[in-house]
Short mmCIF file of C-alpha atoms in Angstrom, two decimals:
data_model
loop_
_atom_site.label_atom_id
_atom_site.label_comp_id
_atom_site.label_asym_id
_atom_site.label_seq_id
_atom_site.Cartn_x
_atom_site.Cartn_y
_atom_site.Cartn_z
CA MET T 146 137.08 85.89 125.09
CA ALA T 147 133.90 85.92 127.19
CA GLY T 148 134.29 89.66 127.75
CA PHE T 149 134.72 90.19 124.02
CA ASN T 150 131.53 88.24 123.27
CA ILE T 151 129.52 90.23 125.82
CA LYS T 152 130.84 93.48 124.40
CA SER T 153 130.03 92.38 120.84
CA SER T 154 126.53 91.34 121.88
CA LEU T 155 125.91 94.69 123.51
CA ILE T 156 127.09 96.55 120.40
CA LEU T 157 124.91 94.34 118.19
CA ALA T 158 121.90 94.92 120.46
CA LEU T 159 122.41 98.69 120.33
CA LEU T 160 122.67 98.58 116.57
CA LEU T 161 119.57 96.40 116.19
CA ALA T 162 117.38 98.28 118.69
CA PRO T 163 116.35 101.05 116.24
CA LEU T 164 115.57 98.46 113.57
CA VAL T 165 113.46 96.40 115.97
CA ALA T 166 111.57 99.51 117.10
CA TYR T 167 110.96 100.52 113.49
CA LEU T 168 109.70 97.06 112.48
CA ALA T 169 107.43 96.94 115.54
CA GLY T 170 105.96 100.28 114.51
CA ARG T 171 105.27 99.08 110.98
CA LEU T 172 103.70 95.90 112.35
CA ARG T 173 101.36 97.97 114.55
CA VAL T 174 100.19 99.83 111.45
CA LEU T 175 99.79 96.72 109.31
CA SER T 176 97.91 94.90 112.08
CA LEU T 177 94.94 97.24 111.56
CA SER T 178 94.24 95.47 108.26
CA TYR T 179 93.45 92.35 110.27
CA TYR T 180 91.91 93.61 113.50
CA ASN T 181 89.73 96.28 111.85
CA ALA T 182 88.42 94.15 109.00
CA ARG T 183 84.68 94.09 108.59
CA GLY T 184 83.21 91.76 111.20
CA ARG T 185 86.17 92.20 113.57
CA MET T 186 86.34 95.95 114.07
CA PRO T 187 84.74 97.16 117.31
CA LEU T 188 81.67 99.37 116.78
CA HIS T 189 81.01 102.52 118.82
CA ALA T 190 78.29 105.18 118.83
CA ASN T 191 78.71 107.25 121.98
CA PHE T 192 75.88 109.71 121.38
CA SER T 193 72.09 109.71 121.59
CA SER T 194 71.22 109.68 117.88
CA TYR T 195 72.62 110.45 114.46
CA GLU T 196 71.60 110.85 110.86
CA ILE T 197 73.42 111.21 107.55
CA LYS T 198 72.33 114.52 106.05
CA PHE T 199 72.50 116.03 102.55
CA GLN T 200 73.42 112.79 100.77
CA ASP T 201 71.81 114.07 97.59
CA ARG T 202 73.61 117.43 97.68
CA ILE T 203 77.23 117.06 98.79
CA ARG T 204 79.96 114.45 98.78
CA ASN T 205 83.68 114.10 99.47
CA CYS T 206 83.68 116.70 102.26
CA GLU T 207 87.08 116.11 103.81
CA ASP T 208 87.47 119.12 106.11
CA VAL T 209 85.18 120.98 108.52
CA VAL T 210 85.58 124.15 110.60
CA LEU T 211 83.09 124.82 113.39
CA LEU T 212 82.12 128.42 114.21
CA ARG T 213 80.60 128.02 117.66
CA ASP T 214 79.22 131.52 118.22
CA ARG T 215 77.46 131.56 114.84
CA ARG T 216 76.39 127.93 115.14
CA ILE T 217 77.71 127.29 111.65
CA ALA T 218 79.93 124.54 110.28
CA LEU T 219 82.02 125.34 107.21
CA LEU T 220 82.51 122.38 104.84
CA ALA T 221 84.91 121.97 101.93
CA CYS T 222 83.59 119.36 99.48
CA ASP T 223 85.24 118.20 96.26
CA PRO T 224 83.32 115.83 93.95
CA GLY T 225 86.40 115.75 91.74
CA ARG T 226 88.27 113.70 94.33
CA ASP T 227 86.79 110.58 92.75
CA ASN T 228 89.11 111.14 89.78
CA TRP T 229 91.86 113.34 91.23
CA ASN T 230 93.40 112.80 94.66
CA THR T 231 97.02 113.86 94.99
CA VAL T 232 97.20 112.55 98.57
CA MET T 233 96.26 108.95 97.72
CA GLY T 234 97.87 109.05 94.30
CA ASP T 235 94.63 108.55 92.36
CA PHE T 236 94.67 110.17 88.93
CA VAL T 237 92.16 109.37 86.20
CA HIS T 238 93.21 111.09 83.00
CA GLY T 239 91.18 111.60 79.89
CA VAL T 240 87.86 112.30 81.61
CA GLU T 241 85.88 115.50 81.71
CA PRO T 242 86.82 117.61 84.74
CA ASP T 243 84.35 117.35 87.59
CA ALA T 244 82.56 120.34 88.97
CA ASN T 245 84.79 122.55 91.08
CA ALA T 246 85.13 121.98 94.79
CA GLN T 247 82.74 124.08 96.83
CA VAL T 248 82.58 125.55 100.30
CA TYR T 249 79.33 125.30 102.25
CA ALA T 250 77.93 126.75 105.44
CA TYR T 251 75.74 124.40 107.45
CA LYS T 252 73.47 126.04 110.06
CA TYR T 253 73.47 123.05 112.35
CA ASP T 254 70.75 124.28 114.71
CA SER T 255 68.24 124.57 111.87
CA GLU T 256 66.06 121.78 110.50
CA ASP T 257 65.19 123.88 107.46
CA PRO T 258 66.12 122.30 104.07
CA ASP T 259 68.00 125.54 103.38
CA ALA T 260 70.23 124.98 106.42
CA LEU T 261 72.99 124.03 103.96
CA VAL T 262 74.11 127.07 101.96
CA ARG T 263 76.68 127.04 99.17
CA ILE T 264 79.15 129.88 99.57
CA GLU T 265 79.63 131.83 96.37
CA ILE T 266 83.29 132.14 95.44
CA VAL T 267 83.97 135.37 93.57
CA GLY T 268 87.07 136.13 91.53
CA LEU T 269 88.65 132.68 91.42
CA ASN T 270 88.71 131.80 87.75
CA ASP T 271 90.86 128.67 87.99
CA GLU T 272 89.93 125.13 88.88
CA LEU T 273 89.48 124.39 92.59
CA ARG T 274 90.50 120.97 93.91
CA THR T 275 90.70 121.39 97.65
CA ILE T 276 91.77 119.06 100.45
CA GLY T 277 92.17 121.08 103.64
CA PHE T 278 91.26 124.60 104.71
CA ASP T 279 91.10 126.88 107.72
CA PHE T 280 89.34 130.09 108.66
CA HIS T 281 90.60 133.00 110.77
CA GLU T 282 87.32 134.39 112.02
CA PRO T 283 88.58 137.74 113.45
CA SER T 284 89.94 138.80 110.04
CA ALA T 285 87.47 136.75 107.92
CA MET T 286 90.47 135.17 106.13
CA LEU T 287 89.76 131.83 104.48
CA LEU T 288 92.67 129.69 103.26
CA LEU T 289 91.98 126.79 100.89
CA THR T 290 94.50 124.29 99.58
CA ASN T 291 94.19 123.89 95.81
CA HIS T 292 95.63 120.92 93.92
CA LEU T 293 95.01 121.93 90.33
CA ARG T 294 95.33 119.38 87.56
CA GLN T 295 97.34 121.98 85.64
CA GLY T 296 99.70 124.38 87.34
CA GLY T 297 100.48 122.49 90.53
CA PRO T 298 99.39 122.99 94.13
CA ARG T 299 98.92 126.31 95.88
CA ILE T 300 96.83 127.94 98.59
CA GLU T 301 93.96 130.31 97.82
CA GLN T 302 93.40 133.28 100.12
CA LEU T 303 89.84 134.60 100.28
CA ARG T 304 87.80 136.97 102.42
CA LEU T 305 84.65 135.28 103.67
CA ASP T 306 81.52 137.31 104.38
CA LEU T 307 79.29 135.16 106.57
CA ASP T 308 76.38 137.58 106.32
CA THR T 309 76.11 137.22 102.55
CA PHE T 310 77.84 133.81 102.30
CA THR T 311 80.28 135.16 99.73
CA ALA T 312 84.01 134.46 99.54
CA THR T 313 86.06 136.95 97.54
CA HIS T 314 89.34 135.68 96.14
CA LEU T 315 92.28 137.87 97.17
CA ARG T 316 95.31 136.02 95.85
CA SER T 317 96.91 132.66 95.17
CA LEU T 318 99.76 131.82 97.52
CA SER T 319 102.61 129.69 96.22
CA HIS T 320 106.12 128.88 97.41
CA PRO T 321 108.61 126.09 96.62
CA LEU T 322 108.24 124.80 100.19
CA ILE T 323 104.46 124.51 99.84
CA SER T 324 104.83 121.55 97.52
CA ILE T 325 101.83 119.33 98.31
CA PRO T 326 99.78 121.14 100.98
CA ASN T 327 97.32 119.08 102.96
CA ALA T 328 96.03 120.76 106.11
CA ILE T 329 96.27 124.32 107.43
CA ALA T 330 96.28 125.79 110.94
CA VAL T 331 96.00 129.57 110.98
CA GLN T 332 97.85 131.57 113.62
CA SER T 333 96.73 135.04 112.61
CA ASP T 334 95.50 137.02 109.61
CA SER T 335 98.93 136.67 108.00
CA GLN T 336 100.57 133.54 109.46
CA PHE T 337 99.75 129.86 109.31
CA PHE T 338 101.18 126.35 109.52
CA VAL T 339 100.69 123.92 106.65
CA THR T 340 101.57 120.25 106.24
CA ASN T 341 103.16 118.76 103.11
CA GLN T 342 102.18 115.15 103.54
CA HIS T 343 104.83 113.71 101.21
CA ARG T 344 108.34 114.50 100.10
CA PHE T 345 107.76 112.65 96.83
CA VAL T 346 104.66 113.49 94.79
CA ALA T 347 102.81 110.58 93.17
CA ALA T 348 102.24 112.51 89.94
CA ARG T 349 106.01 112.81 89.42
CA GLY T 350 107.33 109.54 90.82
CA ARG T 351 104.87 106.89 91.89
CA LEU T 352 107.43 104.34 93.13
CA LEU T 353 109.13 106.78 95.50
CA TRP T 354 105.73 108.06 96.65
CA PHE T 355 104.62 104.46 97.35
CA LEU T 356 107.78 103.61 99.29
CA GLU T 357 107.50 106.79 101.33
CA SER T 358 103.85 106.06 102.12
CA TYR T 359 104.42 102.52 103.36
CA LEU T 360 107.95 102.66 104.80
CA ALA T 361 107.21 105.94 106.64
CA PRO T 362 110.60 107.67 106.66
CA PRO T 363 110.57 111.19 108.20
CA LEU T 364 111.02 112.97 104.87
CA ALA T 365 107.91 115.19 104.67
CA ASN T 366 107.55 118.43 106.58
CA VAL T 367 105.53 121.06 108.39
CA VAL T 368 105.98 124.60 107.08
CA HIS T 369 105.34 127.93 108.74
CA ALA T 370 104.23 130.58 106.22
CA ARG T 371 103.84 134.32 106.52
CA ILE T 372 101.93 136.43 103.99
CA LEU T 373 103.90 139.60 103.34
CA ALA T 374 102.36 142.98 102.57
CA SER T 375 103.36 142.46 98.93
CA GLY T 376 101.30 139.27 98.78
CA GLU T 377 104.40 137.09 98.55
CA VAL T 378 104.98 134.22 100.97
CA ASP T 379 107.87 133.84 103.42
CA ALA T 380 108.03 130.13 104.27
CA HIS T 381 110.29 127.94 106.42
CA VAL T 382 110.35 124.26 107.35
CA VAL T 383 109.77 123.97 111.10
CA ALA T 384 109.46 120.16 111.51
CA ARG T 385 110.11 116.95 109.61
CA GLN T 386 108.18 113.74 110.13
CA ALA T 387 106.55 110.88 108.29
CA TYR T 388 103.28 111.72 106.50
CA PRO T 389 102.25 114.92 108.31
CA ASN T 390 98.52 115.19 107.68
CA GLY T 391 96.00 116.96 109.93
CA ILE T 392 97.22 119.92 111.96
CA THR T 393 95.70 122.10 114.67
CA LEU T 394 96.77 124.52 117.37
CA LEU T 395 95.64 123.06 120.68
CA ASN T 396 96.50 126.39 122.25
CA SER T 397 98.88 129.27 121.54
CA THR T 398 101.94 127.18 122.43
CA THR T 399 101.04 123.61 121.35
CA LEU T 400 100.71 122.34 117.78
CA ALA T 401 99.32 118.87 117.03
CA VAL T 402 100.27 117.11 113.78
CA ALA T 403 98.99 113.71 112.64
CA ALA T 404 101.55 111.20 111.38
CA THR T 405 99.15 109.11 109.31
CA SER T 406 101.49 106.39 108.13
CA GLN T 407 102.77 105.81 111.68
CA ARG T 408 99.40 105.74 113.51
CA LEU T 409 100.61 108.61 115.71
CA VAL T 410 99.89 112.23 116.56
CA HIS T 411 102.87 114.42 117.49
CA LEU T 412 102.55 117.40 119.81
CA TYR T 413 105.04 120.23 119.40
CA THR T 414 105.78 123.21 121.61
CA VAL T 415 105.64 126.41 119.57
CA ASP T 416 108.46 128.75 120.58
CA LYS T 417 108.53 132.37 119.56
CA ALA T 418 110.84 133.43 116.75
CA LYS T 419 114.45 133.65 117.81
CA PRO T 420 116.34 136.91 117.28
CA GLY T 421 116.97 137.45 113.59
CA LEU T 422 114.33 134.92 112.49
CA SER T 423 110.86 135.62 111.10
CA TYR T 424 109.28 132.31 112.06
CA PRO T 425 108.66 130.28 115.25
CA THR T 426 110.42 127.04 116.05
CA LEU T 427 108.87 123.72 117.05
CA ARG T 428 110.11 121.41 119.80
CA PRO T 429 108.79 117.84 120.16
CA GLU T 430 106.65 117.71 123.31
CA ARG T 431 104.96 114.30 123.35
CA THR T 432 103.49 111.65 121.05
CA ILE T 433 99.98 110.21 121.18
CA ARG T 434 100.23 106.47 120.57
CA GLY T 435 97.86 103.55 120.46
CA LEU T 436 95.24 105.06 118.16
CA PRO T 437 92.97 102.34 116.70
CA PHE T 438 93.16 103.89 113.21
CA LEU T 439 95.40 105.93 110.92
CA PRO T 440 94.77 109.57 111.91
CA ASP T 441 93.69 112.02 109.24
CA ASN T 442 92.50 115.51 110.24
CA LEU T 443 92.76 117.04 113.71
CA VAL T 444 90.48 119.64 115.29
CA THR T 445 90.62 121.45 118.63
CA ALA T 446 87.21 121.29 120.31
CA PRO T 447 85.79 124.31 122.18
CA ASP T 448 86.47 122.49 125.47
CA GLY T 449 90.14 121.97 124.54
CA ALA T 450 89.97 118.28 123.60
CA LEU T 451 91.83 117.08 120.51
CA LEU T 452 89.34 115.57 118.06
CA ILE T 453 90.85 112.92 115.78
CA ALA T 454 89.29 111.27 112.73
CA GLY T 455 90.88 108.61 110.63
CA HIS T 456 90.89 105.42 108.65
CA PRO T 457 90.77 102.10 110.53
CA HIS T 458 91.10 99.75 107.56
CA LEU T 459 93.34 100.80 104.68
CA PRO T 460 92.42 97.97 102.23
CA SER T 461 88.74 98.95 102.46
CA LEU T 462 89.56 102.64 102.07
CA THR T 463 91.54 101.90 98.90
CA ALA T 464 88.81 99.71 97.41
CA PHE T 465 86.08 102.21 98.33
CA SER T 466 87.95 105.18 96.85
CA HIS T 467 88.59 103.40 93.55
CA SER T 468 84.97 102.28 93.27
CA ARG T 469 83.59 105.81 93.61
CA ARG T 470 84.65 106.65 90.07
CA ILE T 471 81.67 104.60 88.96
CA CYS T 472 79.49 104.37 92.06
CA HIS T 473 79.20 108.14 92.50
CA ARG T 474 78.10 108.61 88.90
CA PRO T 475 74.59 107.30 88.15
CA GLU T 476 74.98 107.97 84.43
CA ILE T 477 78.04 105.69 84.29
CA LEU T 478 76.72 103.13 86.75
CA ALA T 479 73.50 102.69 84.73
CA GLY T 480 75.46 101.34 81.79
CA ALA T 481 77.98 99.33 83.77
CA GLY T 482 75.80 96.28 84.35
CA THR T 483 74.48 94.40 87.37
CA ASP T 484 77.93 93.28 88.55
CA ALA T 485 79.05 96.88 88.92
CA ALA T 486 75.87 97.79 90.78
CA ARG T 487 76.38 94.84 93.12
CA LYS T 488 79.99 95.87 93.72
CA CYS T 489 78.93 99.40 94.57
CA GLU T 490 76.42 98.04 97.06
CA ASN T 491 78.90 95.69 98.74
CA THR T 492 82.02 97.87 98.78
CA ARG T 493 82.11 99.59 102.15
CA GLY T 494 84.45 102.04 103.84
CA ALA T 495 85.04 102.26 107.58
CA SER T 496 85.14 105.25 109.92
CA TRP T 497 86.59 105.82 113.38
CA VAL T 498 86.62 109.10 115.31
CA GLY T 499 87.35 110.04 118.90
CA GLU T 500 88.77 112.62 121.27
CA TRP T 501 91.98 112.83 123.26
CA THR T 502 92.80 114.76 126.42
CA PRO T 503 95.98 114.58 128.53
CA GLN T 504 93.90 113.65 131.57
CA VAL T 505 91.91 110.76 130.10
CA GLY T 506 93.71 109.76 126.91
CA PHE T 507 91.76 108.59 123.86
CA ARG T 508 87.99 108.00 123.98
CA ASP T 509 85.86 106.66 121.13
CA ILE T 510 83.01 108.69 119.66
CA TYR T 511 82.03 106.66 116.58
CA SER T 512 83.36 103.68 114.68
CA GLY T 513 81.48 101.72 112.08
CA TRP T 514 80.66 101.03 108.45
CA ASP T 515 77.35 102.88 108.08
CA TYR T 516 79.13 106.14 107.27
CA PRO T 517 82.37 105.71 105.29
CA THR T 518 85.90 107.15 105.21
CA SER T 519 85.89 109.59 108.15
CA ALA T 520 88.38 112.40 107.59
CA THR T 521 87.31 115.11 110.08
CA VAL T 522 85.25 115.28 113.25
CA VAL T 523 84.03 118.44 115.01
CA ARG T 524 81.94 118.68 118.15
CA ASN T 525 80.29 121.31 120.30
CA ARG T 526 79.43 119.70 123.61
CA GLU T 527 77.65 122.85 124.77
CA HIS T 528 75.22 122.61 121.85
CA GLY T 529 74.96 118.82 122.10
CA MET T 530 76.03 118.07 118.55
CA GLY T 531 78.88 116.86 116.37
CA ILE T 532 79.71 116.26 112.73
CA VAL T 533 81.77 113.63 110.91
CA ALA T 534 82.83 114.36 107.33
CA GLY T 535 83.98 111.58 105.01
CA LEU T 536 86.74 111.70 102.44
CA TYR T 537 84.61 109.81 99.88
CA ALA T 538 81.22 109.90 101.60
CA LYS T 539 77.90 111.24 100.41
CA GLY T 540 76.61 113.75 102.92
CA ILE T 541 77.79 114.28 106.49
CA LEU T 542 77.06 112.39 109.69
CA VAL T 543 75.43 114.67 112.29
CA TRP T 544 74.97 113.39 115.83
CA ARG T 545 73.02 114.75 118.78
CA ASP T 546 73.53 114.28 122.50
#
């Protein structure tokens, strides 16, 4: 009888172990709502000085690409995110469409007011609601995600001329597997990885989207896409995980993918295509744990470090994002009364960004409430500067070392 009880206990322990590990993971995510609340969250500013630039010109700049040799940062900014965010499930219907998303070039070594240049997009006649983008500098290929209000998501392929700051639209890329594209990592002038951050889209089924967001099952995917000579897309799922968000190639054989809802970053080994296949395969390599925030976008720094930006306090992010529908619109705020103005003043969003290397692990760069909703961080140590871009922020944070 004693042997039977021991055997039963062992079987029960084996069956419960995955559940315990899962619940512990969810608790680690939920604990951020307490430990990173305003007044408790640790504050960091590991640089000499910083300023928030262009607050009166740009907002909602989620993604940034740094072109080191040209000393230019490309920014994708979408004022329409206040009313239309497919990632967070925010949809405000019955309002006039906001101005299209825009791409900007910021000459970060210049103090001239014209250091920020809007890139003219030629030939794209549809609405542009962008989240993530990437640029293949050797071929001048620019890929922009586009979450249209009508017609569904797709990726826009453009050719970017950095001498004239003009982007010419080449084609719209769509495929059933590119269902809700978030972030892009280009491999070449015709191949790229893209994350679909959900399996269930909020616009079609809010309950399933909500459950997927907070229970974090590994239902969403990473897709490898190849642009064929015909302009069509050959796409294949190469990994499945919970909430794949930011994505970057650390090197030619390592792909990093943020798992936002799990507070993790997964590293995959990129293997060449097997005989008879047109796409590479991914093998799990390691997982970066213990991040003090929910990771959003990932960037590979010129020195090889993995730069990670994210959201340390989800309740504040949610409140801040909802408030921007009024707070970002002076014409609406003026007629909303003193209570609305006071709410806009007091509603704050947090930011936390840092870098990770295999040798040292994670190191903080900035965390605080002065600049809200960090989504991307880029840095050029050689030039002594870095940029943080906020999902719902006015302007960009630029620091100097």
